[in-house]
Amino acid sequence: MEESSGREAFIISLNPSLSSLNLSSPYYVTSFGFASYYGNHMVLQKSPERAILWGYGNPEGAQVTVYLSGPLKYNSSPVTVENGIWRVTLDPIEAGGPYNVTATLQNSSATLTDVLFGDIWLCGGQSNMYFKTSQIFNASEELSLASKYPHVRPFMVALKRSDTELTDLIGVTLPWSVPKAKGSVFPGCVSQFSAVCWLFGRYMYEKLKYPIGLVESCWGGTPVEAWSSSRALQQCGLDQNKNSPTDNSVLWNAMIHPLLNMTLKGALWYQGEENTHYHQNKYNCSFPAMIDDWRMAFHLGSGGQTAVDFPFGFVQLCTKIKGSKDDGFPNIRWHQTADKGFVPNSRLQRTFMAVAMDLPDETSPYGNIHPRDKQDVAYRLTLGARAVAYNEKDVAFLGPFPKQILSTAMHICCSQSQSPCGPKSLWVPAPIIHWAATTVQLAASVCRATAEVAALRYAWKDWPCDFKACPVYGANTSLPAPPFIFNRYQKPTG
């Protein structure tokens, strides 16, 4: 069992911090080795960025050198063990492989085999990101294709919490694996892996034709606050709540902070359902603040190798309850865009979004909140990645969005005062009476003669339409328009 023995040589278990090593763990390295998320079959970030390798060693002050053998040979300059840790920044390596990566310290050595260089994408969030490939529509067909993509390689962080920021992961659920059919060490690696993450990687490989590394770090039923550092929470006036299973920062501490030394290409995020009833009105601050903080932290943790504005893609919430009058889901969808309605925007730069409100699944055996169509979700994310992360020209990745409201499915707010409308205002349906390639005209006659149209909103429901049946799509892209709200009158300032 080559892969298993490789992980036993290199994984470190921390319980709960670097100063308290779990000596009973089979992964505990007594003298020298790589950190937990390095292993056989892994993918390291390709050029122009430089990959980071780090691990543990003693005695203090000893010299560590890293060697690469494969399509090219490479020897690093020696680095010194400081506080029991060594760290090497490789020169830029072009996409490809395989390589053997060997670290040496005095008479000890540790080797990673079958290592590829490509792009690394981190996949985070809650249960819809955690949703397994074995659970999606046409799962058998998708899983039968997995072995055809040996250069798309998954890795899964174990579900662990910590009250303090950790240097290394507490555990690994799925070590770096090569998707294979029967007979492989981890034959179910793709079946148990995030469907959105896997499909995104597979679709991007079809376009890029070089290795893709996928790092899953997500947990169902968790709010954005659990994934945010105390720095990010303070930006939004959120305190360090320690009174529930959704304690602030506990997943940032255990499942994100240990990864900061990793050089990334970008990140994907599918979360927000939990925040429909937890700090909902803060999400327009907490989500952008988390993105800013992750970017800063990964940039610093990688010694500047991960871009300070690395691409961040996310899925706008799908649906939960058909016929619901609760505004939680539409409010979070709006807040996911920092209340702009679309991304990228001035607050959320270098981001991209997959609209999913038109992909409900009324018969999902996993609950309506967990739709099985993850293929469309992943495909829409790839469009954004191609445009934003890879600067591909002429990729249409946005659904239609209004530039100007000349007249007023929309709901309109009828008001007798020149003040902004809110959730408690009188909103009434406004039927579409005419449409063209770039315009939609609504009937405003539903307002009383003494009132005027003060605001317009679109798709402002938990479940705004049936499957791919929302009112407005791009004429040339078939991408849905995102929900939006426009007020004619703004709140007074000063």
Tab-separated table of C-alpha atoms in Angstrom:
chain	number	residue	atom	x	y	z
A	1	MET	CA	0.000	0.000	0.000
A	2	GLU	CA	2.333	2.642	-1.318
A	3	GLU	CA	0.116	5.659	-0.744
A	4	SER	CA	-0.784	4.748	2.817
A	5	SER	CA	2.813	4.113	3.839
A	6	GLY	CA	3.855	7.401	2.260
A	7	ARG	CA	1.347	9.319	4.352
A	8	GLU	CA	2.439	7.551	7.522
A	9	ALA	CA	5.936	8.815	6.871
A	10	PHE	CA	4.983	12.428	6.392
A	11	ILE	CA	1.765	13.371	8.196
A	12	ILE	CA	1.977	15.133	11.543
A	13	SER	CA	-0.914	15.213	13.961
A	14	LEU	CA	-1.190	18.238	16.241
A	15	ASN	CA	-3.283	18.184	19.387
A	16	PRO	CA	-4.174	20.962	19.748
A	17	SER	CA	-1.143	23.144	18.919
A	18	LEU	CA	2.434	22.876	17.752
A	19	SER	CA	3.662	22.708	21.342
A	20	SER	CA	1.530	19.633	22.029
A	21	LEU	CA	2.232	16.861	19.534
A	22	ASN	CA	-0.007	13.798	19.506
A	23	LEU	CA	2.623	11.141	20.190
A	24	SER	CA	0.076	8.323	19.828
A	25	SER	CA	-0.684	9.268	16.226
A	26	PRO	CA	0.755	6.920	13.585
A	27	TYR	CA	1.595	10.083	11.635
A	28	TYR	CA	3.793	11.646	14.305
A	29	VAL	CA	7.275	12.296	12.908
A	30	THR	CA	9.852	11.734	15.625
A	31	SER	CA	12.745	13.575	13.985
A	32	PHE	CA	12.318	14.660	10.377
A	33	GLY	CA	9.591	14.864	7.754
A	34	PHE	CA	7.132	16.930	5.762
A	35	ALA	CA	4.088	18.728	7.173
A	36	SER	CA	0.691	17.029	7.080
A	37	TYR	CA	-0.559	18.099	3.668
A	38	TYR	CA	2.452	16.940	1.687
A	39	GLY	CA	2.423	13.424	0.290
A	40	ASN	CA	2.884	11.089	-2.624
A	41	HIS	CA	0.825	12.029	-5.713
A	42	MET	CA	0.380	15.647	-4.596
A	43	VAL	CA	0.195	18.718	-6.818
A	44	LEU	CA	2.366	21.754	-6.125
A	45	GLN	CA	1.708	25.197	-7.572
A	46	LYS	CA	3.375	25.718	-10.939
A	47	SER	CA	5.210	28.753	-12.281
A	48	PRO	CA	5.171	31.705	-12.348
A	49	GLU	CA	4.476	31.243	-8.632
A	50	ARG	CA	6.921	29.325	-6.455
A	51	ALA	CA	5.803	26.351	-4.378
A	52	ILE	CA	6.550	26.132	-0.654
A	53	LEU	CA	7.781	22.961	1.075
A	54	TRP	CA	8.045	22.778	4.839
A	55	GLY	CA	8.202	20.299	7.650
A	56	TYR	CA	9.793	19.341	10.946
A	57	GLY	CA	13.320	18.486	11.955
A	58	ASN	CA	15.960	18.436	14.634
A	59	PRO	CA	18.494	19.192	15.892
A	60	GLU	CA	17.946	22.925	15.996
A	61	GLY	CA	20.143	24.745	13.499
A	62	ALA	CA	20.620	21.716	11.247
A	63	GLN	CA	20.654	22.243	7.458
A	64	VAL	CA	17.896	20.908	5.164
A	65	THR	CA	18.209	20.636	1.386
A	66	VAL	CA	15.466	19.699	-1.097
A	67	TYR	CA	16.127	17.843	-4.357
A	68	LEU	CA	13.793	17.363	-7.324
A	69	SER	CA	14.283	14.580	-9.845
A	70	GLY	CA	12.061	14.145	-12.881
A	71	PRO	CA	11.660	16.120	-16.119
A	72	LEU	CA	14.319	18.445	-14.687
A	73	LYS	CA	16.780	18.291	-11.821
A	74	TYR	CA	16.770	20.837	-9.016
A	75	ASN	CA	18.671	21.346	-5.770
A	76	SER	CA	17.556	24.001	-3.293
A	77	SER	CA	19.892	26.127	-1.249
A	78	PRO	CA	20.245	24.757	2.296
A	79	VAL	CA	17.845	26.145	4.903
A	80	THR	CA	18.154	26.034	8.664
A	81	VAL	CA	15.845	24.302	11.136
A	82	GLU	CA	14.410	27.006	13.402
A	83	ASN	CA	12.106	26.192	16.309
A	84	GLY	CA	11.833	22.657	14.957
A	85	ILE	CA	10.599	23.763	11.510
A	86	TRP	CA	12.317	24.016	8.115
A	87	ARG	CA	10.930	25.751	5.029
A	88	VAL	CA	12.061	25.856	1.393
A	89	THR	CA	10.740	28.054	-1.409
A	90	LEU	CA	11.345	26.299	-4.723
A	91	ASP	CA	12.259	28.060	-7.936
A	92	PRO	CA	9.343	28.389	-10.381
A	93	ILE	CA	8.617	25.001	-11.982
A	94	GLU	CA	6.572	24.634	-15.156
A	95	ALA	CA	3.435	22.498	-15.199
A	96	GLY	CA	4.054	18.785	-15.481
A	97	GLY	CA	5.842	15.906	-13.824
A	98	PRO	CA	6.064	13.429	-12.286
A	99	TYR	CA	8.805	14.343	-9.842
A	100	ASN	CA	10.363	12.778	-6.805
A	101	VAL	CA	10.867	15.403	-4.095
A	102	THR	CA	13.474	14.537	-1.466
A	103	ALA	CA	14.359	16.524	1.644
A	104	THR	CA	17.560	15.667	3.482
A	105	LEU	CA	18.845	16.531	6.953
A	106	GLN	CA	22.177	15.091	8.046
A	107	ASN	CA	21.707	11.307	7.698
A	108	SER	CA	17.896	11.471	7.381
A	109	SER	CA	15.768	11.883	4.268
A	110	ALA	CA	12.105	11.940	3.299
A	111	THR	CA	10.816	11.505	-0.242
A	112	LEU	CA	7.527	12.330	-1.961
A	113	THR	CA	6.883	10.380	-5.168
A	114	ASP	CA	4.745	11.079	-8.242
A	115	VAL	CA	4.511	14.820	-7.552
A	116	LEU	CA	3.029	17.066	-10.247
A	117	PHE	CA	3.136	20.826	-10.747
A	118	GLY	CA	-0.083	22.585	-11.755
A	119	ASP	CA	-2.698	24.899	-10.246
A	120	ILE	CA	-3.977	24.516	-6.679
A	121	TRP	CA	-7.572	25.441	-5.855
A	122	LEU	CA	-8.876	25.500	-2.282
A	123	CYS	CA	-12.567	24.557	-1.910
A	124	GLY	CA	-14.355	25.732	1.245
A	125	GLY	CA	-17.794	26.321	2.715
A	126	GLN	CA	-20.573	24.214	4.179
A	127	SER	CA	-22.714	21.245	3.159
A	128	ASN	CA	-23.268	22.065	-0.510
A	129	MET	CA	-19.519	22.197	-1.008
A	130	TYR	CA	-19.143	19.077	1.145
A	131	PHE	CA	-21.837	17.339	-0.999
A	132	LYS	CA	-20.241	14.170	-2.387
A	133	THR	CA	-19.765	13.266	-6.030
A	134	SER	CA	-21.551	9.969	-5.317
A	135	GLN	CA	-24.715	11.936	-4.472
A	136	ILE	CA	-25.150	14.014	-7.629
A	137	PHE	CA	-27.312	13.372	-10.670
A	138	ASN	CA	-25.669	10.782	-12.971
A	139	ALA	CA	-23.145	9.921	-10.267
A	140	SER	CA	-22.301	6.507	-11.730
A	141	GLU	CA	-21.453	8.049	-15.079
A	142	GLU	CA	-19.341	10.749	-13.469
A	143	LEU	CA	-17.438	8.275	-11.294
A	144	SER	CA	-16.758	6.025	-14.272
A	145	LEU	CA	-14.973	8.964	-15.915
A	146	ALA	CA	-12.751	9.723	-12.927
A	147	SER	CA	-9.921	7.350	-13.876
A	148	LYS	CA	-9.512	9.269	-17.142
A	149	TYR	CA	-8.304	12.285	-15.167
A	150	PRO	CA	-5.208	11.076	-13.281
A	151	HIS	CA	-3.785	14.617	-13.259
A	152	VAL	CA	-6.752	16.036	-11.332
A	153	ARG	CA	-5.886	15.117	-7.767
A	154	PRO	CA	-7.992	15.549	-4.615
A	155	PHE	CA	-6.973	16.111	-0.998
A	156	MET	CA	-9.395	16.435	1.926
A	157	VAL	CA	-8.784	18.123	5.270
A	158	ALA	CA	-10.248	16.338	8.301
A	159	LEU	CA	-13.186	17.956	10.115
A	160	LYS	CA	-11.552	19.423	13.206
A	161	ARG	CA	-11.989	22.483	15.426
A	162	SER	CA	-9.573	24.503	17.501
A	163	ASP	CA	-9.838	27.485	19.833
A	164	THR	CA	-6.365	28.638	18.781
A	165	GLU	CA	-4.647	29.052	15.411
A	166	LEU	CA	-2.745	25.867	14.515
A	167	THR	CA	0.486	25.573	12.559
A	168	ASP	CA	-0.411	22.208	11.000
A	169	LEU	CA	-3.540	20.173	10.386
A	170	ILE	CA	-4.888	17.953	13.146
A	171	GLY	CA	-5.786	15.280	10.603
A	172	VAL	CA	-6.291	14.355	6.963
A	173	THR	CA	-9.424	12.579	5.713
A	174	LEU	CA	-8.169	11.900	2.183
A	175	PRO	CA	-4.458	12.091	1.357
A	176	TRP	CA	-3.451	13.241	-2.107
A	177	SER	CA	-4.871	10.613	-4.451
A	178	VAL	CA	-4.852	9.626	-8.102
A	179	PRO	CA	-8.409	8.996	-9.360
A	180	LYS	CA	-8.526	5.367	-10.354
A	181	ALA	CA	-11.039	2.625	-10.935
A	182	LYS	CA	-11.042	-0.713	-9.152
A	183	GLY	CA	-7.889	-1.867	-7.467
A	184	SER	CA	-6.516	1.510	-6.377
A	185	VAL	CA	-5.547	2.226	-2.789
A	186	PHE	CA	-8.340	4.818	-2.519
A	187	PRO	CA	-10.881	3.637	-5.138
A	188	GLY	CA	-13.576	5.849	-3.630
A	189	CYS	CA	-11.501	9.024	-3.451
A	190	VAL	CA	-13.679	10.880	-5.964
A	191	SER	CA	-16.983	9.384	-4.790
A	192	GLN	CA	-16.442	10.807	-1.291
A	193	PHE	CA	-14.952	14.083	-2.491
A	194	SER	CA	-16.749	17.403	-2.976
A	195	ALA	CA	-18.740	17.243	-6.210
A	196	VAL	CA	-18.477	20.961	-6.949
A	197	CYS	CA	-14.741	20.925	-6.312
A	198	TRP	CA	-14.094	17.770	-8.348
A	199	LEU	CA	-16.244	18.830	-11.297
A	200	PHE	CA	-14.650	22.277	-11.361
A	201	GLY	CA	-11.200	20.668	-11.441
A	202	ARG	CA	-12.183	18.209	-14.149
A	203	TYR	CA	-13.757	20.897	-16.326
A	204	MET	CA	-10.749	23.193	-15.878
A	205	TYR	CA	-8.374	20.364	-16.780
A	206	GLU	CA	-10.267	19.901	-20.043
A	207	LYS	CA	-9.488	23.540	-20.823
A	208	LEU	CA	-5.970	23.905	-19.402
A	209	LYS	CA	-4.534	20.439	-20.116
A	210	TYR	CA	-2.197	20.490	-17.128
A	211	PRO	CA	-2.445	19.192	-13.529
A	212	ILE	CA	-5.029	20.530	-11.094
A	213	GLY	CA	-4.754	20.038	-7.337
A	214	LEU	CA	-7.981	20.269	-5.318
A	215	VAL	CA	-7.929	20.882	-1.557
A	216	GLU	CA	-11.290	20.362	0.162
A	217	SER	CA	-11.704	22.054	3.535
A	218	CYS	CA	-15.388	22.455	4.380
A	219	TRP	CA	-17.974	21.448	7.000
A	220	GLY	CA	-21.768	21.274	6.786
A	221	GLY	CA	-23.985	23.584	8.812
A	222	THR	CA	-21.283	26.171	9.481
A	223	PRO	CA	-21.524	29.980	9.276
A	224	VAL	CA	-18.970	32.276	7.716
A	225	GLU	CA	-17.885	33.376	11.204
A	226	ALA	CA	-16.419	29.910	11.934
A	227	TRP	CA	-14.149	30.267	8.898
A	228	SER	CA	-13.065	33.827	9.699
A	229	SER	CA	-10.134	35.002	11.773
A	230	SER	CA	-10.640	37.314	14.734
A	231	ARG	CA	-9.182	40.091	12.568
A	232	ALA	CA	-11.910	39.675	9.968
A	233	LEU	CA	-14.666	39.442	12.583
A	234	GLN	CA	-13.510	42.642	14.234
A	235	GLN	CA	-13.889	44.447	10.912
A	236	CYS	CA	-17.623	43.810	11.176
A	237	GLY	CA	-18.108	44.329	14.891
A	238	LEU	CA	-18.506	40.604	15.613
A	239	ASP	CA	-17.177	39.309	18.908
A	240	GLN	CA	-15.553	35.987	19.720
A	241	ASN	CA	-18.662	33.925	20.468
A	242	LYS	CA	-17.760	30.705	22.284
A	243	ASN	CA	-21.208	29.393	23.137
A	244	SER	CA	-22.335	27.135	20.310
A	245	PRO	CA	-21.204	24.477	17.795
A	246	THR	CA	-20.710	27.391	15.392
A	247	ASP	CA	-18.076	29.112	17.543
A	248	ASN	CA	-16.372	31.930	15.712
A	249	SER	CA	-12.958	31.227	14.138
A	250	VAL	CA	-12.729	27.569	15.246
A	251	LEU	CA	-12.570	26.248	11.662
A	252	TRP	CA	-10.303	29.039	10.505
A	253	ASN	CA	-7.980	27.994	13.321
A	254	ALA	CA	-7.970	24.248	12.550
A	255	MET	CA	-8.785	23.891	8.845
A	256	ILE	CA	-7.559	27.067	7.071
A	257	HIS	CA	-4.748	28.626	9.116
A	258	PRO	CA	-2.567	25.476	8.833
A	259	LEU	CA	-2.722	25.783	5.021
A	260	LEU	CA	-1.394	29.342	4.807
A	261	ASN	CA	2.103	28.255	3.723
A	262	MET	CA	0.593	26.570	0.671
A	263	THR	CA	0.902	28.472	-2.608
A	264	LEU	CA	-2.557	28.697	-4.208
A	265	LYS	CA	-3.945	29.660	-7.584
A	266	GLY	CA	-7.379	30.483	-6.174
A	267	ALA	CA	-10.288	29.491	-3.957
A	268	LEU	CA	-13.899	28.377	-4.379
A	269	TRP	CA	-16.626	28.885	-1.770
A	270	TYR	CA	-20.165	27.525	-1.345
A	271	GLN	CA	-21.688	28.745	1.903
A	272	GLY	CA	-24.317	31.089	3.277
A	273	GLU	CA	-27.279	28.889	4.143
A	274	GLU	CA	-26.349	28.905	7.845
A	275	ASN	CA	-26.158	32.691	7.842
A	276	THR	CA	-29.780	33.048	6.759
A	277	HIS	CA	-30.532	32.810	10.487
A	278	TYR	CA	-27.192	33.749	12.052
A	279	HIS	CA	-25.898	37.326	11.728
A	280	GLN	CA	-27.801	37.608	8.450
A	281	ASN	CA	-27.640	41.409	8.380
A	282	LYS	CA	-23.846	41.300	8.854
A	283	TYR	CA	-23.100	39.020	5.890
A	284	ASN	CA	-22.586	41.956	3.513
A	285	CYS	CA	-19.594	42.776	5.729
A	286	SER	CA	-18.474	39.407	7.098
A	287	PHE	CA	-18.200	37.626	3.744
A	288	PRO	CA	-16.134	40.320	1.973
A	289	ALA	CA	-14.043	40.718	5.134
A	290	MET	CA	-13.297	36.982	5.156
A	291	ILE	CA	-12.200	37.108	1.515
A	292	ASP	CA	-9.907	40.081	2.207
A	293	ASP	CA	-8.426	38.358	5.244
A	294	TRP	CA	-7.837	35.028	3.491
A	295	ARG	CA	-6.081	36.837	0.668
A	296	MET	CA	-3.820	38.754	3.009
A	297	ALA	CA	-3.071	35.699	5.161
A	298	PHE	CA	-2.266	33.337	2.266
A	299	HIS	CA	-0.117	35.993	0.623
A	300	LEU	CA	1.925	36.515	3.781
A	301	GLY	CA	1.981	32.818	4.716
A	302	SER	CA	3.419	31.856	1.338
A	303	GLY	CA	6.065	34.559	1.441
A	304	GLY	CA	4.264	36.503	-1.271
A	305	GLN	CA	3.833	33.564	-3.663
A	306	THR	CA	0.032	33.357	-3.417
A	307	ALA	CA	-1.315	36.524	-5.039
A	308	VAL	CA	-2.504	39.165	-2.600
A	309	ASP	CA	-5.714	39.332	-4.645
A	310	PHE	CA	-5.945	35.681	-5.640
A	311	PRO	CA	-9.131	34.769	-7.572
A	312	PHE	CA	-12.076	33.884	-5.339
A	313	GLY	CA	-15.140	32.205	-6.835
A	314	PHE	CA	-18.354	31.438	-5.007
A	315	VAL	CA	-21.811	29.988	-5.525
A	316	GLN	CA	-24.779	32.233	-4.905
A	317	LEU	CA	-27.315	30.357	-2.798
A	318	CYS	CA	-29.741	27.974	-4.462
A	319	THR	CA	-33.107	27.345	-2.760
A	320	LYS	CA	-34.617	25.719	0.314
A	321	ILE	CA	-38.401	25.949	0.730
A	322	LYS	CA	-40.787	26.327	-2.180
A	323	GLY	CA	-43.414	28.962	-1.476
A	324	SER	CA	-41.513	30.377	1.483
A	325	LYS	CA	-42.133	34.034	2.279
A	326	ASP	CA	-38.995	34.300	4.403
A	327	ASP	CA	-36.435	36.769	3.048
A	328	GLY	CA	-33.396	34.968	4.468
A	329	PHE	CA	-32.205	33.365	1.233
A	330	PRO	CA	-32.740	36.407	-1.039
A	331	ASN	CA	-31.128	38.667	1.545
A	332	ILE	CA	-28.017	36.458	1.753
A	333	ARG	CA	-27.838	36.228	-2.050
A	334	TRP	CA	-27.756	40.019	-2.149
A	335	HIS	CA	-25.228	40.242	0.675
A	336	GLN	CA	-22.990	37.704	-1.099
A	337	THR	CA	-22.357	40.450	-3.665
A	338	ALA	CA	-21.704	43.091	-0.974
A	339	ASP	CA	-25.143	44.473	-1.853
A	340	LYS	CA	-24.144	45.265	-5.435
A	341	GLY	CA	-26.046	42.441	-7.167
A	342	PHE	CA	-23.122	41.268	-9.298
A	343	VAL	CA	-19.407	40.507	-9.102
A	344	PRO	CA	-16.696	41.476	-9.689
A	345	ASN	CA	-17.431	44.916	-8.278
A	346	SER	CA	-15.614	47.704	-6.449
A	347	ARG	CA	-15.875	45.896	-3.102
A	348	LEU	CA	-15.305	42.339	-4.360
A	349	GLN	CA	-12.571	42.590	-6.943
A	350	ARG	CA	-11.192	39.540	-8.761
A	351	THR	CA	-14.190	37.483	-7.680
A	352	PHE	CA	-16.645	35.462	-9.756
A	353	MET	CA	-20.042	33.991	-8.942
A	354	ALA	CA	-22.164	31.087	-10.115
A	355	VAL	CA	-25.871	31.949	-9.845
A	356	ALA	CA	-27.727	28.821	-8.672
A	357	MET	CA	-31.227	30.014	-7.729
A	358	ASP	CA	-32.612	28.475	-10.936
A	359	LEU	CA	-31.311	24.981	-10.071
A	360	PRO	CA	-33.732	23.779	-7.369
A	361	ASP	CA	-34.256	20.085	-6.649
A	362	GLU	CA	-37.694	19.494	-5.167
A	363	THR	CA	-37.192	15.731	-4.873
A	364	SER	CA	-33.643	15.623	-3.535
A	365	PRO	CA	-33.351	12.725	-1.056
A	366	TYR	CA	-30.821	14.859	0.817
A	367	GLY	CA	-33.331	17.663	1.394
A	368	ASN	CA	-34.343	20.525	-0.876
A	369	ILE	CA	-31.465	22.600	0.448
A	370	HIS	CA	-29.062	20.100	-1.164
A	371	PRO	CA	-29.791	20.029	-4.916
A	372	ARG	CA	-28.129	17.257	-6.864
A	373	ASP	CA	-27.291	19.236	-10.002
A	374	LYS	CA	-23.726	20.207	-9.219
A	375	GLN	CA	-22.637	19.943	-12.849
A	376	ASP	CA	-24.239	23.247	-13.833
A	377	VAL	CA	-22.893	24.889	-10.684
A	378	ALA	CA	-19.334	23.780	-11.432
A	379	TYR	CA	-19.624	24.720	-15.103
A	380	ARG	CA	-20.779	28.236	-14.217
A	381	LEU	CA	-17.829	28.547	-11.834
A	382	THR	CA	-15.425	27.535	-14.594
A	383	LEU	CA	-16.722	30.340	-16.816
A	384	GLY	CA	-15.892	32.853	-14.106
A	385	ALA	CA	-12.503	31.267	-13.442
A	386	ARG	CA	-11.569	31.355	-17.097
A	387	ALA	CA	-12.392	35.056	-17.290
A	388	VAL	CA	-11.158	36.262	-13.892
A	389	ALA	CA	-8.394	33.827	-12.886
A	390	TYR	CA	-6.991	32.983	-16.317
A	391	ASN	CA	-7.751	36.254	-18.137
A	392	GLU	CA	-9.383	34.465	-21.033
A	393	LYS	CA	-10.923	36.993	-23.377
A	394	ASP	CA	-14.479	36.860	-24.678
A	395	VAL	CA	-15.721	34.418	-22.036
A	396	ALA	CA	-19.286	35.354	-21.092
A	397	PHE	CA	-19.538	34.502	-17.397
A	398	LEU	CA	-22.197	36.966	-16.201
A	399	GLY	CA	-25.944	36.732	-16.617
A	400	PRO	CA	-27.840	39.867	-17.644
A	401	PHE	CA	-27.985	42.707	-15.127
A	402	PRO	CA	-29.835	46.021	-15.474
A	403	LYS	CA	-27.809	49.134	-16.225
A	404	GLN	CA	-30.701	51.531	-15.969
A	405	ILE	CA	-34.270	51.419	-14.678
A	406	LEU	CA	-36.463	53.422	-17.045
A	407	SER	CA	-39.801	52.053	-16.015
A	408	THR	CA	-40.363	49.673	-13.706
A	409	ALA	CA	-40.662	39.886	-12.131
A	410	MET	CA	-40.397	41.348	-10.607
A	411	HIS	CA	-41.790	43.159	-7.686
A	412	ILE	CA	-42.161	46.886	-7.358
A	413	CYS	CA	-42.471	48.922	-4.215
A	414	CYS	CA	-45.307	51.421	-4.276
A	415	SER	CA	-44.685	54.379	-2.016
A	416	GLN	CA	-46.222	57.782	-1.346
A	417	SER	CA	-42.986	59.121	0.154
A	418	GLN	CA	-39.540	59.635	-1.298
A	419	SER	CA	-37.774	57.168	0.971
A	420	PRO	CA	-36.003	53.855	0.316
A	421	CYS	CA	-38.013	50.637	0.443
A	422	GLY	CA	-37.133	47.749	2.752
A	423	PRO	CA	-38.306	44.180	3.431
A	424	LYS	CA	-41.400	45.415	5.304
A	425	SER	CA	-42.496	47.817	2.556
A	426	LEU	CA	-45.421	47.117	0.239
A	427	TRP	CA	-44.049	45.010	-2.590
A	428	VAL	CA	-46.412	43.904	-5.345
A	429	PRO	CA	-45.880	41.703	-8.409
A	430	ALA	CA	-45.319	43.592	-11.648
A	431	PRO	CA	-45.991	41.523	-14.774
A	432	ILE	CA	-43.690	41.699	-17.785
A	433	ILE	CA	-45.604	43.319	-20.628
A	434	HIS	CA	-42.827	43.551	-23.204
A	435	TRP	CA	-39.290	42.314	-23.664
A	436	ALA	CA	-36.504	42.605	-26.216
A	437	ALA	CA	-32.911	41.448	-26.462
A	438	THR	CA	-31.661	44.013	-23.952
A	439	THR	CA	-34.782	45.376	-22.233
A	440	VAL	CA	-37.699	44.202	-20.100
A	441	GLN	CA	-40.759	46.414	-19.597
A	442	LEU	CA	-43.024	45.968	-16.578
A	443	ALA	CA	-46.527	47.127	-15.764
A	444	ALA	CA	-46.425	49.828	-13.100
A	445	SER	CA	-50.170	50.351	-13.074
A	446	VAL	CA	-50.468	48.104	-10.031
A	447	CYS	CA	-49.508	51.084	-7.863
A	448	ARG	CA	-52.338	53.328	-6.711
A	449	ALA	CA	-52.774	56.668	-8.403
A	450	THR	CA	-51.406	58.469	-5.347
A	451	ALA	CA	-48.274	56.306	-5.172
A	452	GLU	CA	-45.253	55.923	-7.403
A	453	VAL	CA	-42.724	53.174	-8.053
A	454	ALA	CA	-40.008	53.760	-5.462
A	455	ALA	CA	-38.041	50.536	-5.915
A	456	LEU	CA	-37.714	47.406	-8.020
A	457	ARG	CA	-36.520	43.956	-7.081
A	458	TYR	CA	-36.120	40.731	-9.022
A	459	ALA	CA	-36.230	37.076	-7.926
A	460	TRP	CA	-36.526	38.106	-4.281
A	461	LYS	CA	-37.754	34.755	-3.005
A	462	ASP	CA	-36.239	31.684	-1.399
A	463	TRP	CA	-37.431	29.618	-4.422
A	464	PRO	CA	-37.890	32.140	-7.258
A	465	CYS	CA	-38.435	29.659	-10.093
A	466	ASP	CA	-38.457	26.021	-11.092
A	467	PHE	CA	-35.461	24.309	-12.691
A	468	LYS	CA	-33.878	26.633	-15.280
A	469	ALA	CA	-37.174	28.509	-15.549
A	470	CYS	CA	-36.457	31.958	-14.134
A	471	PRO	CA	-37.799	34.886	-16.180
A	472	VAL	CA	-34.516	36.416	-17.363
A	473	TYR	CA	-31.494	34.707	-18.958
A	474	GLY	CA	-28.682	35.895	-21.179
A	475	ALA	CA	-29.659	35.714	-24.818
A	476	ASN	CA	-26.288	34.290	-25.861
A	477	THR	CA	-25.149	32.557	-22.672
A	478	SER	CA	-28.244	30.951	-21.108
A	479	LEU	CA	-26.906	32.196	-17.769
A	480	PRO	CA	-29.556	33.427	-15.330
A	481	ALA	CA	-29.775	37.018	-14.204
A	482	PRO	CA	-28.915	37.276	-10.501
A	483	PRO	CA	-31.401	38.681	-8.011
A	484	PHE	CA	-31.238	42.422	-7.477
A	485	ILE	CA	-32.911	45.337	-5.749
A	486	PHE	CA	-32.857	48.986	-6.852
A	487	ASN	CA	-34.139	51.906	-4.812
A	488	ARG	CA	-35.005	55.152	-6.559
A	489	TYR	CA	-34.463	57.048	-3.331
A	490	GLN	CA	-31.476	56.502	-1.094
A	491	LYS	CA	-31.154	56.865	2.650
A	492	PRO	CA	-30.115	60.377	3.671
A	493	THR	CA	-26.447	60.685	4.671
A	494	GLY	CA	-24.742	62.848	7.245
